[in-house]
Amino acid sequence: ILKYSKAIRDNGFPPGVLMIDDNWQQNYGQWDFRKTKFPDAKAMVRTLHAQGFKVMLWVCPFVHTNCDAYADLARRGLLLKDAAGGVALVKWWNGKGALLDFTQSEAVAWLRSQLDYLQSTYKVDGFKFDGGDSDFYKGLIASRPVCPNTHSELFGRIGLDYPLNEYRAMWKMGGQPLVERLRDKNHSWNDLQKLVPNMLLAGLMGYPFCCPDMIGGGEYKSFQPGSTIDQELVVRSAQSHALMPMMQFSVAPWRVLDPAHLKAVRKAVQLREKHKRYIVKLARQSAATGEPLMRSLEYAFPGQGYERVNDQFLLGDRLLVAPVLEKAAHDRTVMLPPGAWVGFNGKRYAGPAKVTLPVGLEDL
């Protein structure tokens, strides 16, 4: 991880929030660093902080039967049950595990105590809360009857205690200070074209602090050794993320890109740096008003024929963003709403208008 953080900076990228994903922990439900992997986690986090990073850890609501805490949680009745009255074991993507019963305040307090321990002991800044999908809860018995979606809501409420949080599954928590991430996208142009409409919808549903999955796609199998990487797709993905509420890398761009494509990705990050104060200002406004950061043209200019424009967006009311979403494109058609606009090329335009602009690899 320290080698990775150094590579981020050595390749000209600014430090940000570094998420340590699954497999840092001793077990599912045993939330402490695995000593064989992290002999001095305190020093690691201290070093990352000194480099300018904030640190988040991956957690989930599952407890495996070989976890030290399992027997105690089962004895106390804090795990969801099956129809026969025993602890329900649910198949998920990392095996079979029990699920904490968050309809009970004791189960909530237990998980919070684990997270608080990590914060006080290692000074981590927050948590990525994975899992919590309603599908896992179908047919399970809680201490009080609730629908499967409510379990996602109860898991979501735990994140309110932690200023840095990220969720992928949620229910009825619109308007709350929670970061939502779109579900994993494939490394494909088709999935890239889903980002703008998905993000616009998330904002309208009350989730303005939304992350458009990960640059190039969050489906990790796309980036394993032997996979075919479309370098242009990674660039256009980075450009699409650059002026969305959040920008998140998974695959290291310097690992899969040649110098020209890496330079284009770095330029997209620099563009975000240029506008970061504006983005933070919009986030603060959204926290007060509930208004989305990303807005469709129809939202900002209703009734003027923009209801089907779903491949560009407004960031606040100042920036109109039209990313390139097709492979080998040499131009981009942009719908300009009413107003005076200055293009990325420095030229001035009067809206309403429909303009077609030439674009190169580095152009957003």
mmCIF file of C-alpha atoms in Angstrom:
data_model
loop_
_atom_site.group_PDB
_atom_site.id
_atom_site.type_symbol
_atom_site.label_atom_id
_atom_site.label_comp_id
_atom_site.label_asym_id
_atom_site.label_seq_id
_atom_site.Cartn_x
_atom_site.Cartn_y
_atom_site.Cartn_z
ATOM 1 C CA ILE A 1 0.000 0.000 0.000
ATOM 2 C CA LEU A 2 2.857 2.388 0.769
ATOM 3 C CA LYS A 3 4.427 1.478 -2.563
ATOM 4 C CA TYR A 4 1.105 2.259 -4.245
ATOM 5 C CA SER A 5 0.732 5.606 -2.487
ATOM 6 C CA LYS A 6 4.242 6.534 -3.620
ATOM 7 C CA ALA A 7 3.402 5.564 -7.202
ATOM 8 C CA ILE A 8 0.321 7.808 -7.114
ATOM 9 C CA ARG A 9 2.462 10.806 -6.284
ATOM 10 C CA ASP A 10 5.400 9.799 -8.495
ATOM 11 C CA ASN A 11 3.054 9.649 -11.483
ATOM 12 C CA GLY A 12 1.826 13.195 -10.935
ATOM 13 C CA PHE A 13 -1.492 12.516 -9.199
ATOM 14 C CA PRO A 14 -2.533 14.352 -6.021
ATOM 15 C CA PRO A 15 -3.123 12.400 -2.798
ATOM 16 C CA GLY A 16 -6.776 11.837 -1.957
ATOM 17 C CA VAL A 17 -8.829 9.273 -0.089
ATOM 18 C CA LEU A 18 -7.167 5.857 -0.201
ATOM 19 C CA MET A 19 -9.565 2.959 0.340
ATOM 20 C CA ILE A 20 -8.073 -0.311 1.567
ATOM 21 C CA ASP A 21 -10.423 -2.923 0.155
ATOM 22 C CA ASP A 22 -11.337 -6.447 1.273
ATOM 23 C CA ASN A 23 -8.758 -8.805 2.842
ATOM 24 C CA TRP A 24 -7.053 -6.362 5.201
ATOM 25 C CA GLN A 25 -9.085 -7.780 8.113
ATOM 26 C CA GLN A 26 -8.534 -10.905 10.192
ATOM 27 C CA ASN A 27 -11.923 -12.350 9.221
ATOM 28 C CA TYR A 28 -15.436 -11.350 8.203
ATOM 29 C CA GLY A 29 -16.747 -10.057 11.513
ATOM 30 C CA GLN A 30 -13.287 -9.794 13.060
ATOM 31 C CA TRP A 31 -12.443 -6.208 12.238
ATOM 32 C CA ASP A 32 -8.778 -5.780 13.002
ATOM 33 C CA PHE A 33 -5.728 -5.713 10.754
ATOM 34 C CA ARG A 34 -4.285 -9.121 9.938
ATOM 35 C CA LYS A 35 -0.836 -9.025 11.524
ATOM 36 C CA THR A 36 0.743 -11.296 8.913
ATOM 37 C CA LYS A 37 -0.179 -8.760 6.224
ATOM 38 C CA PHE A 38 0.115 -5.553 8.246
ATOM 39 C CA PRO A 39 2.813 -5.909 10.935
ATOM 40 C CA ASP A 40 2.616 -2.195 11.768
ATOM 41 C CA ALA A 41 -0.707 -0.805 10.555
ATOM 42 C CA LYS A 42 -0.457 2.206 12.870
ATOM 43 C CA ALA A 43 2.766 3.329 11.214
ATOM 44 C CA MET A 44 1.301 2.703 7.761
ATOM 45 C CA VAL A 45 -1.713 4.927 8.397
ATOM 46 C CA ARG A 46 0.500 7.542 10.037
ATOM 47 C CA THR A 47 2.723 7.593 6.934
ATOM 48 C CA LEU A 48 -0.256 7.870 4.583
ATOM 49 C CA HIS A 49 -1.608 10.793 6.594
ATOM 50 C CA ALA A 50 1.781 12.502 6.425
ATOM 51 C CA GLN A 51 1.704 12.085 2.640
ATOM 52 C CA GLY A 52 -1.662 13.867 2.481
ATOM 53 C CA PHE A 53 -3.970 10.860 2.177
ATOM 54 C CA LYS A 54 -7.069 10.022 4.159
ATOM 55 C CA VAL A 55 -7.629 6.316 4.783
ATOM 56 C CA MET A 56 -10.845 4.281 4.581
ATOM 57 C CA LEU A 57 -11.307 0.572 5.309
ATOM 58 C CA TRP A 58 -13.694 -1.893 3.655
ATOM 59 C CA VAL A 59 -16.274 -3.528 5.958
ATOM 60 C CA CYS A 60 -19.448 -5.580 5.490
ATOM 61 C CA PRO A 61 -22.373 -6.839 7.638
ATOM 62 C CA PHE A 62 -21.385 -10.528 7.355
ATOM 63 C CA VAL A 63 -19.980 -12.661 10.187
ATOM 64 C CA HIS A 64 -18.399 -16.000 9.275
ATOM 65 C CA THR A 65 -18.742 -19.032 11.522
ATOM 66 C CA ASN A 66 -14.960 -19.318 12.017
ATOM 67 C CA CYS A 67 -14.776 -15.734 13.261
ATOM 68 C CA ASP A 68 -13.934 -15.273 16.955
ATOM 69 C CA ALA A 69 -17.049 -13.126 17.486
ATOM 70 C CA TYR A 70 -19.511 -15.556 15.876
ATOM 71 C CA ALA A 71 -20.296 -17.734 18.892
ATOM 72 C CA ASP A 72 -20.838 -14.741 21.174
ATOM 73 C CA LEU A 73 -23.069 -12.929 18.665
ATOM 74 C CA ALA A 74 -25.109 -16.101 18.113
ATOM 75 C CA ARG A 75 -25.480 -16.680 21.859
ATOM 76 C CA ARG A 76 -26.724 -13.118 22.316
ATOM 77 C CA GLY A 77 -29.232 -13.530 19.478
ATOM 78 C CA LEU A 78 -27.748 -10.703 17.418
ATOM 79 C CA LEU A 79 -27.653 -12.598 14.122
ATOM 80 C CA LEU A 80 -30.564 -13.046 11.730
ATOM 81 C CA LYS A 81 -32.359 -16.398 11.890
ATOM 82 C CA ASP A 82 -33.770 -18.847 9.379
ATOM 83 C CA ALA A 83 -37.317 -20.238 9.385
ATOM 84 C CA ALA A 84 -36.275 -23.062 11.726
ATOM 85 C CA GLY A 85 -35.023 -20.616 14.349
ATOM 86 C CA GLY A 86 -31.310 -21.237 13.860
ATOM 87 C CA VAL A 87 -28.709 -18.724 12.690
ATOM 88 C CA ALA A 88 -29.227 -18.162 8.953
ATOM 89 C CA LEU A 89 -26.156 -18.716 6.800
ATOM 90 C CA VAL A 90 -26.345 -16.756 3.560
ATOM 91 C CA LYS A 91 -24.314 -17.409 0.425
ATOM 92 C CA TRP A 92 -22.578 -14.231 -0.708
ATOM 93 C CA TRP A 93 -19.638 -13.526 -3.013
ATOM 94 C CA ASN A 94 -17.067 -14.555 -0.392
ATOM 95 C CA GLY A 95 -18.616 -17.753 0.895
ATOM 96 C CA LYS A 96 -21.345 -18.273 3.488
ATOM 97 C CA GLY A 97 -21.919 -16.030 6.463
ATOM 98 C CA ALA A 98 -24.404 -14.870 9.052
ATOM 99 C CA LEU A 99 -25.823 -11.355 8.997
ATOM 100 C CA LEU A 100 -26.048 -8.951 11.904
ATOM 101 C CA ASP A 101 -29.614 -8.157 12.932
ATOM 102 C CA PHE A 102 -29.643 -4.373 12.802
ATOM 103 C CA THR A 103 -33.238 -4.243 14.029
ATOM 104 C CA GLN A 104 -31.573 -4.742 17.423
ATOM 105 C CA SER A 105 -29.743 -1.793 18.940
ATOM 106 C CA GLU A 106 -27.206 -4.203 20.501
ATOM 107 C CA ALA A 107 -26.132 -5.449 17.054
ATOM 108 C CA VAL A 108 -25.743 -1.863 15.842
ATOM 109 C CA ALA A 109 -23.734 -1.005 18.952
ATOM 110 C CA TRP A 110 -21.494 -4.054 18.419
ATOM 111 C CA LEU A 111 -20.551 -3.057 14.853
ATOM 112 C CA ARG A 112 -20.051 0.562 15.887
ATOM 113 C CA SER A 113 -17.720 -0.561 18.644
ATOM 114 C CA GLN A 114 -15.603 -2.413 16.069
ATOM 115 C CA LEU A 115 -15.418 0.644 13.815
ATOM 116 C CA ASP A 116 -14.732 3.009 16.698
ATOM 117 C CA TYR A 117 -11.883 0.741 17.805
ATOM 118 C CA LEU A 118 -10.324 0.993 14.333
ATOM 119 C CA GLN A 119 -10.605 4.766 14.396
ATOM 120 C CA SER A 120 -9.201 5.194 17.889
ATOM 121 C CA THR A 121 -6.428 2.598 17.494
ATOM 122 C CA TYR A 122 -5.257 3.178 13.930
ATOM 123 C CA LYS A 123 -6.657 6.690 13.238
ATOM 124 C CA VAL A 124 -8.421 5.592 10.049
ATOM 125 C CA ASP A 125 -10.750 8.243 8.655
ATOM 126 C CA GLY A 126 -13.798 6.266 7.591
ATOM 127 C CA PHE A 127 -15.281 3.140 6.052
ATOM 128 C CA LYS A 128 -16.515 1.658 2.806
ATOM 129 C CA PHE A 129 -19.688 -0.255 3.745
ATOM 130 C CA ASP A 130 -20.090 -3.053 1.208
ATOM 131 C CA GLY A 131 -22.916 -5.580 0.956
ATOM 132 C CA GLY A 132 -26.230 -4.690 2.549
ATOM 133 C CA ASP A 133 -28.132 -5.581 -0.636
ATOM 134 C CA SER A 134 -31.764 -6.400 0.060
ATOM 135 C CA ASP A 135 -31.445 -9.723 -1.824
ATOM 136 C CA PHE A 136 -29.336 -11.145 0.999
ATOM 137 C CA TYR A 137 -32.133 -10.555 3.519
ATOM 138 C CA LYS A 138 -35.004 -12.306 1.746
ATOM 139 C CA GLY A 139 -36.597 -14.960 3.928
ATOM 140 C CA LEU A 140 -34.537 -14.127 7.029
ATOM 141 C CA ILE A 141 -36.095 -13.576 10.447
ATOM 142 C CA ALA A 142 -35.243 -10.474 12.486
ATOM 143 C CA SER A 143 -36.136 -9.565 16.061
ATOM 144 C CA ARG A 144 -38.917 -7.410 14.634
ATOM 145 C CA PRO A 145 -40.573 -7.924 11.237
ATOM 146 C CA VAL A 146 -39.186 -5.648 8.524
ATOM 147 C CA CYS A 147 -38.944 -5.950 4.745
ATOM 148 C CA PRO A 148 -35.580 -6.820 3.110
ATOM 149 C CA ASN A 149 -35.081 -3.230 1.940
ATOM 150 C CA THR A 150 -35.324 -1.967 5.514
ATOM 151 C CA HIS A 151 -32.230 -3.980 6.425
ATOM 152 C CA SER A 152 -30.327 -1.940 3.812
ATOM 153 C CA GLU A 153 -31.683 1.242 5.386
ATOM 154 C CA LEU A 154 -30.628 0.163 8.882
ATOM 155 C CA PHE A 155 -27.127 -0.698 7.635
ATOM 156 C CA GLY A 156 -27.019 2.732 5.968
ATOM 157 C CA ARG A 157 -27.835 4.554 9.174
ATOM 158 C CA ILE A 158 -24.623 3.270 10.755
ATOM 159 C CA GLY A 159 -22.614 5.276 8.209
ATOM 160 C CA LEU A 160 -24.099 8.530 9.487
ATOM 161 C CA ASP A 161 -21.676 8.332 12.435
ATOM 162 C CA TYR A 162 -18.639 8.462 10.140
ATOM 163 C CA PRO A 163 -17.890 11.593 8.069
ATOM 164 C CA LEU A 164 -16.083 9.510 5.439
ATOM 165 C CA ASN A 165 -18.344 6.712 4.242
ATOM 166 C CA GLU A 166 -19.284 4.958 1.018
ATOM 167 C CA TYR A 167 -22.183 2.629 0.213
ATOM 168 C CA ARG A 168 -23.239 0.679 -2.837
ATOM 169 C CA ALA A 169 -26.706 -0.476 -1.694
ATOM 170 C CA MET A 170 -29.217 1.840 -0.018
ATOM 171 C CA TRP A 171 -32.887 2.387 0.703
ATOM 172 C CA LYS A 172 -34.838 5.471 1.892
ATOM 173 C CA MET A 173 -31.753 7.415 2.966
ATOM 174 C CA GLY A 174 -31.996 10.223 0.442
ATOM 175 C CA GLY A 175 -31.004 13.596 1.822
ATOM 176 C CA GLN A 176 -28.580 12.086 4.343
ATOM 177 C CA PRO A 177 -24.795 12.709 4.435
ATOM 178 C CA LEU A 178 -23.960 9.390 2.783
ATOM 179 C CA VAL A 179 -21.796 8.716 -0.248
ATOM 180 C CA GLU A 180 -23.447 6.390 -2.737
ATOM 181 C CA ARG A 181 -21.538 4.543 -5.441
ATOM 182 C CA LEU A 182 -23.125 3.248 -8.615
ATOM 183 C CA ARG A 183 -22.990 -0.524 -8.873
ATOM 184 C CA ASP A 184 -19.952 -2.057 -10.579
ATOM 185 C CA LYS A 185 -19.705 -1.125 -14.253
ATOM 186 C CA ASN A 186 -18.023 -3.244 -16.900
ATOM 187 C CA HIS A 187 -15.001 -2.121 -18.887
ATOM 188 C CA SER A 188 -17.136 -1.277 -21.915
ATOM 189 C CA TRP A 189 -18.344 1.724 -23.897
ATOM 190 C CA ASN A 190 -21.919 0.641 -23.291
ATOM 191 C CA ASP A 191 -21.473 0.886 -19.517
ATOM 192 C CA LEU A 192 -19.591 4.177 -19.841
ATOM 193 C CA GLN A 193 -22.688 5.617 -21.527
ATOM 194 C CA LYS A 194 -24.775 4.670 -18.474
ATOM 195 C CA LEU A 195 -22.847 6.950 -16.105
ATOM 196 C CA VAL A 196 -24.484 10.285 -16.897
ATOM 197 C CA PRO A 197 -28.135 9.085 -16.783
ATOM 198 C CA ASN A 198 -27.478 6.919 -13.700
ATOM 199 C CA MET A 199 -25.804 9.804 -11.877
ATOM 200 C CA LEU A 200 -28.550 12.271 -12.818
ATOM 201 C CA LEU A 201 -31.156 9.856 -11.477
ATOM 202 C CA ALA A 202 -29.243 9.345 -8.215
ATOM 203 C CA GLY A 203 -29.251 13.090 -7.624
ATOM 204 C CA LEU A 204 -32.997 13.343 -8.224
ATOM 205 C CA MET A 205 -33.562 10.456 -5.779
ATOM 206 C CA GLY A 206 -31.839 12.458 -3.031
ATOM 207 C CA TYR A 207 -28.317 11.044 -3.305
ATOM 208 C CA PRO A 208 -26.269 14.011 -4.550
ATOM 209 C CA PHE A 209 -22.952 12.778 -3.074
ATOM 210 C CA CYS A 210 -22.688 10.000 -5.608
ATOM 211 C CA CYS A 211 -19.649 8.252 -7.057
ATOM 212 C CA PRO A 212 -19.884 7.010 -10.677
ATOM 213 C CA ASP A 213 -18.237 3.668 -9.855
ATOM 214 C CA MET A 214 -14.548 3.503 -10.806
ATOM 215 C CA ILE A 215 -12.582 4.825 -13.742
ATOM 216 C CA GLY A 216 -12.542 2.321 -16.579
ATOM 217 C CA GLY A 217 -15.168 0.236 -14.769
ATOM 218 C CA GLY A 218 -15.325 -1.236 -11.277
ATOM 219 C CA GLU A 219 -15.686 -4.851 -12.371
ATOM 220 C CA TYR A 220 -12.231 -5.949 -11.209
ATOM 221 C CA LYS A 221 -12.024 -9.035 -13.448
ATOM 222 C CA SER A 222 -11.638 -6.650 -16.398
ATOM 223 C CA PHE A 223 -8.176 -5.676 -15.147
ATOM 224 C CA GLN A 224 -6.673 -9.018 -14.199
ATOM 225 C CA PRO A 225 -3.534 -10.211 -16.033
ATOM 226 C CA GLY A 226 -4.377 -11.255 -19.578
ATOM 227 C CA SER A 227 -7.400 -8.956 -19.875
ATOM 228 C CA THR A 228 -7.712 -6.663 -22.877
ATOM 229 C CA ILE A 229 -7.601 -3.013 -21.867
ATOM 230 C CA ASP A 230 -9.063 -0.299 -24.083
ATOM 231 C CA GLN A 231 -6.799 2.639 -23.256
ATOM 232 C CA GLU A 232 -9.058 5.164 -24.940
ATOM 233 C CA LEU A 233 -11.978 3.931 -22.826
ATOM 234 C CA VAL A 234 -9.974 4.523 -19.631
ATOM 235 C CA VAL A 235 -9.252 8.095 -20.777
ATOM 236 C CA ARG A 236 -12.871 8.871 -21.672
ATOM 237 C CA SER A 237 -13.992 7.334 -18.395
ATOM 238 C CA ALA A 238 -11.584 9.538 -16.421
ATOM 239 C CA GLN A 239 -12.848 12.589 -18.317
ATOM 240 C CA SER A 240 -16.464 11.636 -17.572
ATOM 241 C CA HIS A 241 -15.659 11.348 -13.852
ATOM 242 C CA ALA A 242 -13.555 14.496 -13.691
ATOM 243 C CA LEU A 243 -16.421 16.938 -13.099
ATOM 244 C CA MET A 244 -18.856 14.569 -11.421
ATOM 245 C CA PRO A 245 -19.245 14.779 -7.624
ATOM 246 C CA MET A 246 -16.506 12.166 -7.122
ATOM 247 C CA MET A 247 -13.652 10.659 -9.074
ATOM 248 C CA GLN A 248 -12.444 7.219 -8.032
ATOM 249 C CA PHE A 249 -9.642 5.080 -9.448
ATOM 250 C CA SER A 250 -9.268 1.352 -8.948
ATOM 251 C CA VAL A 251 -6.849 0.089 -11.578
ATOM 252 C CA ALA A 252 -3.653 2.147 -11.472
ATOM 253 C CA PRO A 253 -3.649 4.118 -14.742
ATOM 254 C CA TRP A 254 0.141 4.019 -15.022
ATOM 255 C CA ARG A 255 -0.055 0.210 -14.995
ATOM 256 C CA VAL A 256 -2.355 -0.115 -18.032
ATOM 257 C CA LEU A 257 -1.737 3.028 -20.100
ATOM 258 C CA ASP A 258 1.005 4.191 -22.438
ATOM 259 C CA PRO A 259 2.505 7.679 -21.910
ATOM 260 C CA ALA A 260 0.047 9.485 -24.229
ATOM 261 C CA HIS A 261 -3.070 8.013 -22.617
ATOM 262 C CA LEU A 262 -1.649 8.458 -19.102
ATOM 263 C CA LYS A 263 -1.013 12.123 -19.907
ATOM 264 C CA ALA A 264 -4.660 12.521 -20.943
ATOM 265 C CA VAL A 265 -5.879 10.960 -17.680
ATOM 266 C CA ARG A 266 -3.541 13.182 -15.684
ATOM 267 C CA LYS A 267 -4.980 16.208 -17.515
ATOM 268 C CA ALA A 268 -8.504 15.157 -16.483
ATOM 269 C CA VAL A 269 -7.398 15.024 -12.837
ATOM 270 C CA GLN A 270 -5.785 18.452 -13.191
ATOM 271 C CA LEU A 271 -9.076 19.800 -14.547
ATOM 272 C CA ARG A 272 -10.802 18.540 -11.422
ATOM 273 C CA GLU A 273 -8.154 20.199 -9.266
ATOM 274 C CA LYS A 274 -8.857 23.452 -11.089
ATOM 275 C CA HIS A 275 -12.554 23.300 -10.182
ATOM 276 C CA LYS A 276 -12.378 21.589 -6.784
ATOM 277 C CA ARG A 277 -13.342 24.680 -4.780
ATOM 278 C CA TYR A 278 -16.442 25.056 -6.920
ATOM 279 C CA ILE A 279 -17.299 21.357 -6.428
ATOM 280 C CA VAL A 280 -16.933 21.658 -2.642
ATOM 281 C CA LYS A 281 -19.062 24.817 -2.678
ATOM 282 C CA LEU A 282 -21.802 22.938 -4.547
ATOM 283 C CA ALA A 283 -21.567 20.037 -2.086
ATOM 284 C CA ARG A 284 -22.083 22.414 0.844
ATOM 285 C CA GLN A 285 -25.066 23.984 -0.907
ATOM 286 C CA SER A 286 -26.520 20.555 -1.613
ATOM 287 C CA ALA A 287 -26.139 19.565 2.043
ATOM 288 C CA ALA A 288 -28.313 22.564 2.922
ATOM 289 C CA THR A 289 -30.877 22.434 0.104
ATOM 290 C CA GLY A 290 -30.921 18.839 -1.159
ATOM 291 C CA GLU A 291 -30.409 20.062 -4.713
ATOM 292 C CA PRO A 292 -28.250 17.729 -6.845
ATOM 293 C CA LEU A 293 -24.723 18.742 -7.812
ATOM 294 C CA MET A 294 -25.176 17.104 -11.233
ATOM 295 C CA ARG A 295 -28.249 18.380 -13.060
ATOM 296 C CA SER A 296 -29.889 17.441 -16.306
ATOM 297 C CA LEU A 297 -30.642 20.184 -18.814
ATOM 298 C CA GLU A 298 -34.342 19.484 -18.307
ATOM 299 C CA TYR A 299 -33.937 20.070 -14.555
ATOM 300 C CA ALA A 300 -32.228 23.436 -15.053
ATOM 301 C CA PHE A 301 -34.194 24.542 -18.155
ATOM 302 C CA PRO A 302 -37.583 22.813 -17.881
ATOM 303 C CA GLY A 303 -40.028 22.645 -20.742
ATOM 304 C CA GLN A 304 -37.565 23.682 -23.437
ATOM 305 C CA GLY A 305 -37.138 20.332 -25.180
ATOM 306 C CA TYR A 306 -34.188 18.920 -23.239
ATOM 307 C CA GLU A 307 -35.959 15.993 -21.572
ATOM 308 C CA ARG A 308 -34.185 13.387 -23.741
ATOM 309 C CA VAL A 309 -30.669 14.828 -23.435
ATOM 310 C CA ASN A 310 -28.931 12.244 -21.246
ATOM 311 C CA ASP A 311 -25.307 12.342 -22.422
ATOM 312 C CA GLN A 312 -24.325 15.690 -20.934
ATOM 313 C CA PHE A 313 -25.007 17.489 -17.670
ATOM 314 C CA LEU A 314 -24.671 20.685 -15.701
ATOM 315 C CA LEU A 315 -22.444 20.784 -12.632
ATOM 316 C CA GLY A 316 -24.276 23.365 -10.580
ATOM 317 C CA ASP A 317 -25.366 26.187 -12.846
ATOM 318 C CA ARG A 318 -21.952 27.249 -14.180
ATOM 319 C CA LEU A 319 -20.368 24.246 -15.883
ATOM 320 C CA LEU A 320 -21.887 22.358 -18.801
ATOM 321 C CA VAL A 321 -20.124 19.015 -19.245
ATOM 322 C CA ALA A 322 -20.350 16.924 -22.413
ATOM 323 C CA PRO A 323 -17.916 13.993 -22.219
ATOM 324 C CA VAL A 324 -16.906 11.957 -25.256
ATOM 325 C CA LEU A 325 -18.691 8.621 -24.903
ATOM 326 C CA GLU A 326 -17.981 6.875 -28.206
ATOM 327 C CA LYS A 327 -14.837 5.147 -29.369
ATOM 328 C CA ALA A 328 -12.617 6.906 -31.947
ATOM 329 C CA ALA A 329 -14.795 10.023 -31.924
ATOM 330 C CA HIS A 330 -13.298 13.113 -33.565
ATOM 331 C CA ASP A 331 -16.112 15.495 -32.674
ATOM 332 C CA ARG A 332 -18.815 15.994 -30.054
ATOM 333 C CA THR A 333 -22.250 17.521 -30.535
ATOM 334 C CA VAL A 334 -23.338 19.646 -27.569
ATOM 335 C CA MET A 335 -26.762 21.043 -26.755
ATOM 336 C CA LEU A 336 -26.291 24.549 -25.391
ATOM 337 C CA PRO A 337 -29.173 25.856 -23.268
ATOM 338 C CA PRO A 338 -29.995 29.584 -23.145
ATOM 339 C CA GLY A 339 -27.142 31.801 -22.007
ATOM 340 C CA ALA A 340 -23.651 32.932 -22.881
ATOM 341 C CA TRP A 341 -21.156 30.042 -22.913
ATOM 342 C CA VAL A 342 -17.375 29.826 -23.179
ATOM 343 C CA GLY A 343 -16.174 26.558 -24.691
ATOM 344 C CA PHE A 344 -13.219 24.436 -23.560
ATOM 345 C CA ASN A 345 -11.550 25.806 -26.688
ATOM 346 C CA GLY A 346 -11.913 29.400 -25.442
ATOM 347 C CA LYS A 347 -14.527 30.349 -28.029
ATOM 348 C CA ARG A 348 -17.770 32.046 -27.081
ATOM 349 C CA TYR A 349 -21.198 30.670 -27.937
ATOM 350 C CA ALA A 350 -24.753 31.938 -27.518
ATOM 351 C CA GLY A 351 -27.463 29.482 -26.518
ATOM 352 C CA PRO A 352 -29.846 27.970 -27.183
ATOM 353 C CA ALA A 353 -27.866 26.239 -29.899
ATOM 354 C CA LYS A 354 -26.641 22.868 -31.100
ATOM 355 C CA VAL A 355 -22.906 22.919 -31.831
ATOM 356 C CA THR A 356 -20.483 20.267 -33.011
ATOM 357 C CA LEU A 357 -16.931 20.658 -31.738
ATOM 358 C CA PRO A 358 -13.750 18.822 -32.785
ATOM 359 C CA VAL A 359 -12.168 16.825 -29.946
ATOM 360 C CA GLY A 360 -8.813 15.173 -29.420
ATOM 361 C CA LEU A 361 -7.818 12.472 -26.960
ATOM 362 C CA GLU A 362 -7.150 14.974 -24.165
ATOM 363 C CA ASP A 363 -10.344 17.005 -24.648
ATOM 364 C CA LEU A 364 -13.349 17.055 -22.321
#
